[in-house]
Coordinates of N, CA and C in Angstrom, one line a residue:
M1 N 125.8 78.4 90.4 CA 126.5 77.9 88.9 C 127.7 78.6 89.0
E2 N 128.5 78.1 88.1 CA 130.1 78.1 88.1 C 130.5 79.6 87.1
L3 N 130.9 80.2 87.3 CA 131.7 80.9 86.5 C 133.0 80.8 85.7
S4 N 133.2 80.8 84.8 CA 134.4 80.3 84.1 C 135.0 81.9 82.9
L5 N 135.9 82.2 83.3 CA 135.9 84.1 82.5 C 137.0 83.2 81.2
L6 N 137.2 81.8 81.1 CA 137.6 81.8 79.7 C 136.5 81.0 78.8
T7 N 135.7 80.6 79.4 CA 134.0 80.8 78.8 C 133.4 81.8 78.2
V8 N 133.7 82.9 79.4 CA 133.2 84.3 78.8 C 134.1 84.9 77.8
A9 N 135.1 84.4 77.9 CA 135.9 85.5 76.9 C 136.1 84.8 75.2
I10 N 135.5 83.2 75.3 CA 135.2 83.0 73.9 C 134.0 83.1 73.3
V11 N 132.9 83.0 74.4 CA 131.5 83.2 73.7 C 131.6 85.1 73.8
F12 N 132.1 86.0 74.7 CA 132.5 87.4 74.0 C 132.9 87.4 72.5
G13 N 134.5 86.8 72.5 CA 134.7 86.8 70.8 C 133.7 86.1 69.7
A14 N 133.2 85.4 69.8 CA 132.1 84.9 69.2 C 131.2 85.7 68.5
I15 N 130.6 86.1 69.7 CA 129.3 86.9 69.8 C 129.3 88.0 68.8
F16 N 130.6 88.7 69.3 CA 131.5 90.1 69.0 C 131.4 89.8 67.5
L17 N 132.1 88.7 66.8 CA 132.5 88.8 65.7 C 131.2 88.0 64.9
V18 N 130.4 87.6 65.5 CA 129.1 87.5 64.9 C 128.1 88.3 64.6
E19 N 127.8 89.3 65.5 CA 126.9 90.1 65.6 C 127.1 91.5 65.4
L20 N 128.7 92.0 65.0 CA 129.2 93.0 64.4 C 128.7 93.6 63.2
P21 N 128.7 92.5 62.3 CA 128.5 92.8 60.5 C 127.0 92.5 60.9
D22 N 126.0 92.4 61.2 CA 124.6 92.4 61.5 C 124.2 93.4 61.3
K23 N 123.2 93.2 60.7 CA 122.0 94.7 60.4 C 121.7 95.5 62.2
T24 N 122.2 94.6 63.1 CA 121.7 95.5 64.4 C 122.9 96.3 64.9
F25 N 123.6 96.4 64.2 CA 124.8 97.2 64.2 C 124.1 98.7 63.9
I26 N 123.8 98.4 62.6 CA 123.9 99.7 61.6 C 122.2 100.2 62.2
A27 N 121.3 99.5 62.6 CA 120.2 99.8 63.6 C 120.6 100.8 64.6
T28 N 121.4 100.4 65.5 CA 121.6 100.9 66.7 C 122.7 102.8 66.2
L29 N 123.4 102.5 65.1 CA 124.0 103.5 64.8 C 122.8 104.7 64.1
V30 N 122.0 104.2 63.5 CA 120.7 105.1 63.0 C 119.8 105.7 64.0
L31 N 119.9 105.4 64.8 CA 118.9 105.6 66.2 C 119.8 106.6 66.6
A32 N 121.4 106.4 66.8 CA 122.2 107.4 67.2 C 122.2 108.8 66.9
T33 N 121.9 108.5 65.2 CA 121.6 109.9 64.9 C 120.6 110.6 64.9
R34 N 119.6 110.0 65.6 CA 118.0 110.5 65.9 C 118.1 110.8 67.4
F35 N 118.7 110.1 68.3 CA 118.3 110.3 69.6 C 119.5 110.8 70.0
R36 N 119.8 111.1 71.5 CA 120.7 111.0 72.3 C 121.5 109.7 72.5
P37 N 122.8 109.7 72.0 CA 123.1 108.2 72.1 C 123.2 107.8 73.1
L38 N 123.4 108.2 74.1 CA 122.9 107.4 75.7 C 122.0 106.7 75.6
F39 N 120.6 107.4 75.8 CA 119.4 106.8 75.3 C 119.1 105.8 74.7
V40 N 119.9 106.0 73.4 CA 119.5 104.7 72.7 C 120.9 103.6 73.1
W41 N 121.9 103.7 73.8 CA 122.6 102.4 74.3 C 122.2 101.7 75.5
I42 N 121.2 102.8 76.4 CA 120.6 102.0 77.4 C 119.3 101.7 76.8
G43 N 118.6 102.1 76.0 CA 117.2 100.9 75.2 C 117.7 99.6 74.4
V44 N 118.6 100.2 73.4 CA 119.4 98.9 73.1 C 119.9 97.8 73.5
S45 N 120.5 98.2 75.0 CA 121.5 97.4 76.2 C 120.2 96.6 76.8
L46 N 119.0 97.2 77.1 CA 117.9 96.2 77.5 C 117.3 95.6 76.9
A47 N 117.0 95.8 75.6 CA 116.5 94.6 74.3 C 117.5 93.6 74.4
F48 N 119.3 93.7 74.6 CA 119.8 92.7 74.4 C 119.8 92.2 75.7
L49 N 119.6 92.4 76.7 CA 119.7 91.7 78.3 C 118.6 90.8 77.9
V50 N 117.3 91.2 77.6 CA 115.8 90.8 77.5 C 116.4 89.0 76.2
Q51 N 116.9 89.7 75.2 CA 117.2 88.7 74.3 C 118.1 87.6 74.8
T52 N 119.4 87.9 75.4 CA 120.3 87.1 76.0 C 119.4 86.2 77.1
L53 N 118.8 86.7 78.0 CA 118.4 85.7 78.9 C 117.4 85.0 78.6
V54 N 116.7 85.3 77.5 CA 116.0 83.9 76.6 C 116.3 82.9 75.9
A55 N 117.6 83.6 75.3 CA 118.6 82.7 74.2 C 119.2 81.6 75.4
V56 N 119.8 82.1 76.6 CA 120.4 81.2 77.3 C 119.2 80.4 78.0
S57 N 118.3 80.8 78.3 CA 117.2 79.9 78.6 C 116.6 78.9 78.0
V58 N 116.8 79.2 76.8 CA 116.1 77.8 75.9 C 117.3 77.0 75.8
G59 N 118.7 77.7 76.0 CA 119.4 76.5 76.0 C 119.8 75.8 76.8
G60 N 119.6 76.2 77.9 CA 119.5 75.5 79.0 C 118.6 74.2 79.1
L61 N 117.3 74.8 79.0 CA 116.5 73.7 78.5 C 116.9 72.7 77.8
L62 N 117.3 73.0 76.7 CA 117.8 72.0 75.5 C 118.9 71.2 76.5
A63 N 119.7 71.6 77.2 CA 120.8 70.9 77.7 C 120.5 69.9 78.1
Q64 N 119.0 69.9 78.9 CA 118.5 68.8 79.9 C 118.4 67.2 78.7
L65 N 118.6 67.6 77.6 CA 118.3 66.6 76.8 C 119.2 65.9 76.7
P66 N 118.8 64.2 76.4 CA 120.2 63.8 76.1 C 121.8 64.3 75.7
R67 N 122.8 63.6 75.8 CA 123.9 64.7 75.6 C 124.6 64.4 74.0
R68 N 124.2 63.2 73.5 CA 125.0 63.0 72.0 C 124.0 63.6 71.3
P69 N 122.6 63.4 71.0 CA 122.0 64.4 70.4 C 122.0 65.6 69.9
V70 N 122.0 66.6 71.7 CA 122.7 67.9 72.1 C 123.5 68.3 71.2
E71 N 124.6 67.4 71.6 CA 126.2 68.0 70.9 C 125.7 67.8 69.3
V72 N 125.4 67.0 68.7 CA 125.2 67.0 67.0 C 124.3 68.2 66.7
F73 N 123.6 68.5 67.5 CA 122.5 69.7 67.4 C 123.4 71.0 67.4
A74 N 124.2 71.3 68.6 CA 125.1 71.6 68.7 C 126.1 72.2 67.4
A75 N 126.7 70.8 66.7 CA 127.4 71.2 65.7 C 126.9 71.5 64.7
V76 N 125.8 71.0 64.1 CA 125.0 71.9 63.1 C 124.7 72.8 62.9
M77 N 124.3 73.8 64.6 CA 124.0 74.6 64.3 C 125.1 75.7 64.3
F78 N 126.4 75.4 64.5 CA 127.5 76.1 64.4 C 127.8 75.9 62.8
L79 N 127.8 75.0 62.3 CA 128.2 75.0 61.1 C 127.3 75.5 60.3
V80 N 125.9 75.5 60.3 CA 124.8 76.4 59.6 C 125.4 78.0 59.7
G81 N 125.2 78.5 60.9 CA 126.1 79.7 61.2 C 126.9 80.4 60.4
G82 N 127.9 79.4 60.8 CA 129.3 79.4 59.6 C 129.0 79.5 58.2
V83 N 128.2 78.7 57.6 CA 127.6 78.8 56.3 C 127.1 80.2 55.8
L84 N 126.2 80.5 56.8 CA 125.2 81.7 56.5 C 126.1 82.6 56.5
L85 N 127.3 82.7 57.4 CA 128.1 84.4 57.9 C 128.9 84.3 56.1
L86 N 129.6 83.1 56.0 CA 130.6 83.1 54.4 C 129.3 83.6 53.4
R87 N 128.4 82.8 53.2 CA 127.7 83.1 52.1 C 127.3 84.5 51.7
G88 N 126.8 85.5 53.2 CA 126.4 86.5 53.2 C 127.3 87.8 53.1
A89 N 128.9 87.4 53.0 CA 129.9 88.3 53.1 C 129.7 89.2 52.0
S90 N 129.4 88.7 50.5 CA 129.4 89.3 49.6 C 128.3 90.1 49.5
K91 N 127.6 90.0 50.1 CA 126.3 91.1 50.0 C 126.1 91.9 51.3
A92 N 127.0 92.1 51.9 CA 127.4 92.8 53.1 C 127.1 94.4 53.0
D93 N 127.6 94.9 51.8 CA 127.6 96.4 51.8 C 126.3 96.8 51.2
E94 N 125.8 95.6 50.3 CA 124.3 96.1 50.0 C 123.3 96.0 51.2
E95 N 123.5 95.0 51.9 CA 122.6 94.9 53.2 C 122.7 95.8 54.1
E96 N 124.0 96.7 54.1 CA 124.5 97.8 55.0 C 123.2 98.9 54.5
K97 N 123.0 98.7 53.2 CA 122.4 100.1 53.0 C 121.4 100.0 53.0
E98 N 120.2 98.9 53.1 CA 119.3 98.6 53.0 C 118.8 98.5 54.6
A99 N 119.7 97.9 55.4 CA 119.4 98.2 56.9 C 119.7 99.8 57.1
E100 N 120.2 100.3 57.2 CA 120.2 101.9 57.2 C 119.2 102.8 56.6
E101 N 118.8 102.4 55.2 CA 117.2 103.4 55.0 C 115.9 102.1 55.5
E102 N 116.1 101.2 56.2 CA 115.0 100.8 56.9 C 114.6 101.1 58.0
F103 N 116.0 101.2 58.5 CA 115.8 101.6 60.2 C 115.6 103.2 60.3
S104 N 116.0 103.7 59.6 CA 116.0 105.3 59.3 C 114.4 105.4 59.2
H105 N 114.0 105.1 59.0 CA 112.0 105.4 59.1 C 111.3 105.1 60.4
K106 N 111.9 104.6 61.5 CA 111.4 103.8 62.7 C 111.8 104.8 63.3
G107 N 110.4 104.9 64.3 CA 110.9 105.8 65.3 C 110.3 107.1 65.4
A108 N 110.0 107.8 66.2 CA 109.9 109.4 66.1 C 110.8 109.8 66.5
A109 N 111.4 111.4 65.3 CA 112.2 111.8 65.6 C 112.7 112.8 66.7
T110 N 111.8 113.0 67.0 CA 111.7 114.1 68.2 C 111.7 113.3 69.9
A111 N 111.8 112.1 69.8 CA 111.6 111.2 71.0 C 112.8 111.6 72.0
V112 N 112.4 111.7 73.2 CA 113.8 112.2 74.5 C 113.3 111.1 75.5
G113 N 114.6 111.7 76.1 CA 114.6 110.6 77.5 C 113.7 109.4 77.4
L114 N 113.1 108.6 78.6 CA 112.4 107.5 78.6 C 111.5 107.1 77.1
K115 N 111.2 108.1 76.1 CA 110.3 107.6 75.0 C 111.3 107.1 73.9
A116 N 112.7 108.0 73.9 CA 113.3 107.5 73.3 C 114.3 106.3 73.2
I117 N 114.7 105.4 74.7 CA 115.0 104.6 75.2 C 113.8 103.6 74.8
G118 N 112.7 104.2 75.0 CA 111.7 102.9 75.0 C 111.5 102.9 73.1
V119 N 111.5 103.5 72.4 CA 112.0 103.4 70.7 C 113.2 102.3 70.6
S120 N 114.0 102.7 71.1 CA 115.7 102.0 70.7 C 115.1 100.4 71.2
F121 N 114.6 100.3 72.4 CA 114.3 99.0 72.8 C 113.3 98.3 71.9
G122 N 112.5 99.0 71.4 CA 111.4 98.2 70.5 C 111.5 97.9 69.5
V123 N 112.6 99.0 68.6 CA 113.3 98.2 67.2 C 114.6 97.6 67.2
L124 N 115.4 97.5 68.2 CA 116.2 96.0 68.3 C 115.9 95.4 69.4
F125 N 114.7 95.0 69.8 CA 114.1 93.8 70.1 C 113.0 93.3 69.3
L126 N 112.7 93.5 68.3 CA 111.6 93.1 67.1 C 113.0 92.8 66.1
A127 N 114.2 93.6 65.8 CA 115.1 93.5 64.9 C 116.3 91.9 65.6
E128 N 116.1 91.6 66.6 CA 117.2 90.9 67.0 C 116.5 89.5 67.4
W129 N 115.2 89.4 67.2 CA 114.1 88.5 68.2 C 115.1 87.5 66.6
G130 N 115.3 86.0 67.1 CA 115.7 84.9 66.5 C 116.7 85.1 65.1
D131 N 117.2 86.2 65.7 CA 118.9 86.5 65.0 C 120.1 85.5 65.3
L132 N 121.1 85.8 64.3 CA 121.7 84.8 64.3 C 122.6 84.4 65.7
S133 N 122.8 85.5 66.3 CA 123.9 85.8 67.3 C 122.8 85.1 68.8
Q134 N 121.1 85.4 68.3 CA 120.6 84.5 69.5 C 121.1 83.4 69.8
I135 N 120.5 82.8 68.4 CA 120.7 81.2 68.3 C 121.7 80.6 68.5
L136 N 123.2 81.8 68.1 CA 124.5 80.9 68.7 C 124.7 80.8 69.9
T137 N 123.8 82.1 71.1 CA 124.0 81.9 72.3 C 123.8 80.7 72.7
A138 N 122.3 80.1 72.3 CA 121.4 79.2 73.0 C 122.4 77.7 72.5
T139 N 122.9 78.0 71.8 CA 124.2 76.8 71.3 C 125.3 76.7 72.0
L140 N 125.6 78.0 72.4 CA 127.0 78.1 72.9 C 126.8 77.4 74.6
V141 N 125.7 77.5 75.0 CA 124.8 76.9 76.3 C 125.3 75.4 76.2
L142 N 124.8 74.7 75.0 CA 124.6 73.7 74.5 C 126.0 73.2 74.6
R143 N 127.0 73.7 74.4 CA 128.3 73.3 74.4 C 129.4 73.6 75.4
Y144 N 128.8 74.7 75.8 CA 130.2 74.6 77.1 C 128.9 74.3 78.7
H145 N 127.8 74.2 78.7 CA 126.8 73.8 79.9 C 127.4 74.8 81.3
E146 N 127.4 76.1 80.8 CA 127.7 76.9 81.6 C 127.2 78.4 81.4
P147 N 125.8 78.5 81.5 CA 124.6 79.4 81.2 C 125.1 80.9 81.7
L148 N 125.3 80.7 82.8 CA 126.1 82.3 83.5 C 127.4 82.7 82.5
S149 N 128.5 82.1 82.4 CA 129.5 82.7 81.7 C 129.1 82.7 80.3
V150 N 128.1 81.9 79.7 CA 127.6 82.3 78.5 C 127.0 83.6 78.4
F151 N 125.8 83.4 79.6 CA 125.0 84.7 79.5 C 125.8 86.0 79.6
L152 N 127.1 85.9 80.4 CA 128.1 87.3 80.4 C 128.7 87.3 79.1
G153 N 129.5 86.3 78.7 CA 130.0 86.8 77.3 C 129.3 87.3 76.1
A154 N 128.1 86.8 76.2 CA 127.1 87.6 74.9 C 126.3 89.1 75.2
F155 N 126.4 88.8 76.6 CA 125.6 90.4 77.1 C 126.4 91.1 76.7
L156 N 127.9 91.0 77.7 CA 128.9 92.1 77.1 C 129.2 92.3 76.1
A157 N 129.5 91.3 74.7 CA 129.7 91.2 73.5 C 128.3 92.5 72.8
L158 N 127.4 92.4 73.6 CA 126.2 92.8 72.4 C 126.2 94.4 72.9
V159 N 126.7 94.7 74.5 CA 127.0 96.2 75.0 C 127.9 96.7 74.2
V160 N 128.7 95.8 74.3 CA 129.8 96.8 73.7 C 129.8 96.8 72.2
I161 N 129.0 96.2 71.6 CA 129.0 96.4 70.3 C 127.8 97.8 70.1
S162 N 127.1 97.8 70.7 CA 126.1 98.9 71.1 C 126.7 100.4 71.2
G163 N 127.7 100.3 72.3 CA 128.0 101.4 72.6 C 129.5 101.5 71.5
L164 N 130.1 101.0 70.5 CA 131.0 101.5 69.5 C 130.0 101.7 68.4
A165 N 128.6 101.3 67.8 CA 128.1 101.6 66.9 C 127.2 103.2 67.6
T166 N 126.7 103.9 68.6 CA 126.3 104.8 69.1 C 127.9 105.5 69.4
I167 N 128.8 105.3 69.3 CA 130.1 106.3 69.5 C 130.8 106.4 68.1
L168 N 131.1 105.1 67.5 CA 132.1 105.2 66.6 C 131.6 104.5 65.1
G169 N 130.3 104.3 65.0 CA 129.7 103.4 64.3 C 130.0 103.6 63.0
R170 N 130.0 105.5 62.3 CA 130.2 106.1 60.8 C 131.6 105.7 60.9
V171 N 132.8 105.6 61.6 CA 134.2 105.5 61.8 C 134.5 103.9 61.4
L172 N 134.0 103.1 62.5 CA 134.1 101.6 62.2 C 134.0 101.2 60.7
L173 N 133.0 101.9 60.2 CA 132.2 101.5 59.0 C 133.4 101.7 57.4
A174 N 133.7 103.0 57.9 CA 134.8 103.7 57.1 C 136.0 102.9 56.9
R175 N 136.4 102.4 57.8 CA 137.6 101.6 58.1 C 137.8 100.4 58.2
V176 N 136.4 99.0 58.6 CA 136.4 97.9 58.2 C 135.4 97.3 57.5
K177 N 135.9 96.7 56.6 CA 134.8 96.4 55.7 C 133.6 94.9 56.3
L178 N 132.5 95.2 56.3 CA 131.7 94.0 56.8 C 131.5 92.8 56.7
A179 N 132.0 92.6 55.3 CA 132.4 91.6 54.3 C 133.4 91.0 55.5
T180 N 134.5 91.4 55.6 CA 135.5 90.8 56.3 C 135.2 90.3 57.4
I181 N 134.4 91.3 58.6 CA 134.4 90.8 59.8 C 133.2 89.7 59.5
R182 N 132.4 89.5 58.5 CA 131.6 88.5 58.2 C 132.3 87.2 58.1
R183 N 133.3 87.3 57.5 CA 134.3 86.1 57.1 C 135.0 85.3 58.0
V184 N 135.1 86.5 58.9 CA 135.8 86.0 60.4 C 134.9 85.3 61.3
G185 N 133.8 86.0 61.4 CA 133.1 84.9 62.3 C 132.5 83.7 61.7
G186 N 132.1 83.8 60.5 CA 131.8 82.4 60.0 C 132.9 81.2 59.9
T187 N 134.3 81.8 60.2 CA 135.2 80.9 60.7 C 135.4 80.6 61.6
V188 N 135.1 81.3 62.5 CA 135.1 81.2 64.0 C 133.9 80.0 64.0
C189 N 132.4 80.1 63.7 CA 131.7 79.3 64.0 C 131.8 78.0 63.2
L190 N 132.6 77.9 62.1 CA 133.0 76.7 61.4 C 134.0 75.7 62.1
L191 N 134.8 76.3 63.1 CA 135.8 76.2 63.8 C 135.4 75.4 65.2
L192 N 134.2 75.9 65.4 CA 133.6 75.4 66.7 C 132.9 74.4 66.2
A193 N 131.8 74.2 65.3 CA 131.4 73.2 64.4 C 132.6 72.2 64.5
L194 N 133.7 72.3 64.3 CA 134.8 70.9 63.6 C 135.1 70.8 65.2
V195 N 135.5 71.5 66.3 CA 135.8 71.1 67.5 C 134.5 70.3 68.0
T196 N 133.4 70.4 68.0 CA 132.4 69.8 68.5 C 132.2 68.5 67.8
A197 N 132.5 68.4 66.2 CA 132.5 67.1 66.1 C 133.3 65.9 66.3
L198 N 134.5 66.6 66.6 CA 135.8 66.0 67.0 C 135.5 65.8 68.8
E199 N 134.8 66.1 69.2 CA 134.4 65.5 70.7 C 133.6 64.5 70.4
I200 N 132.6 64.6 69.5 CA 131.3 63.8 69.2 C 131.8 62.3 68.9
V201 N 133.0 62.5 67.8 CA 133.6 60.9 67.8 C 135.0 60.8 68.6
G202 N 135.2 61.6 69.7 CA 135.9 60.8 70.6 C 137.5 61.1 70.4
V203 N 137.9 62.2 69.2 CA 139.0 62.4 69.2 C 139.7 63.3 70.1
F204 N 139.0 63.8 71.0 CA 139.3 64.6 72.3 C 138.3 65.1 73.1
H205 N 138.3 65.4 74.4 CA 137.7 65.6 75.4 C 137.7 66.8 75.6
R206 N 137.1 67.6 76.2 CA 136.7 68.7 77.0 C 137.2 68.5 78.4

């Protein structure tokens, strides 16, 4: 498998912008207030590892289908992702509070070591399953046909986000509005949809 640093960078940026305003960030932040941040980060990163592997595998299987239907599907998925992010931007602050309340009741507050890692893994694994970032990761495999590059870009983005949540979560939320991040992420998805659509109609080629 070839590794493209450009693809890694593009995927990293796309997943970072989509996942940062997501409830996963809030869940990691809440867990880090209950357990040692390092244990939370390890558990969350392991959950992201499994989820990213599944997403890339699904994308790789779909990429074996005829090219044109796959490209159309990818464009539609980018479009849907962009619309969902933009529509949800106005409700970002409300959803932040709901997510914080939801995850504050999960897991044993006294968990340490492997138990804390396990709780963090379980909470994030369930929260992330079928999430927009997972769907976007699979779609990026369809777009670039570089599963290794997409995997590295997506996984690194998720690991960085979880690290930020465990260490600087409250500071970031105080300084950066989730609604703004969602709008930026939605715009990126719409741009990917547009570029993919232009490639389908032959305006330009990769």
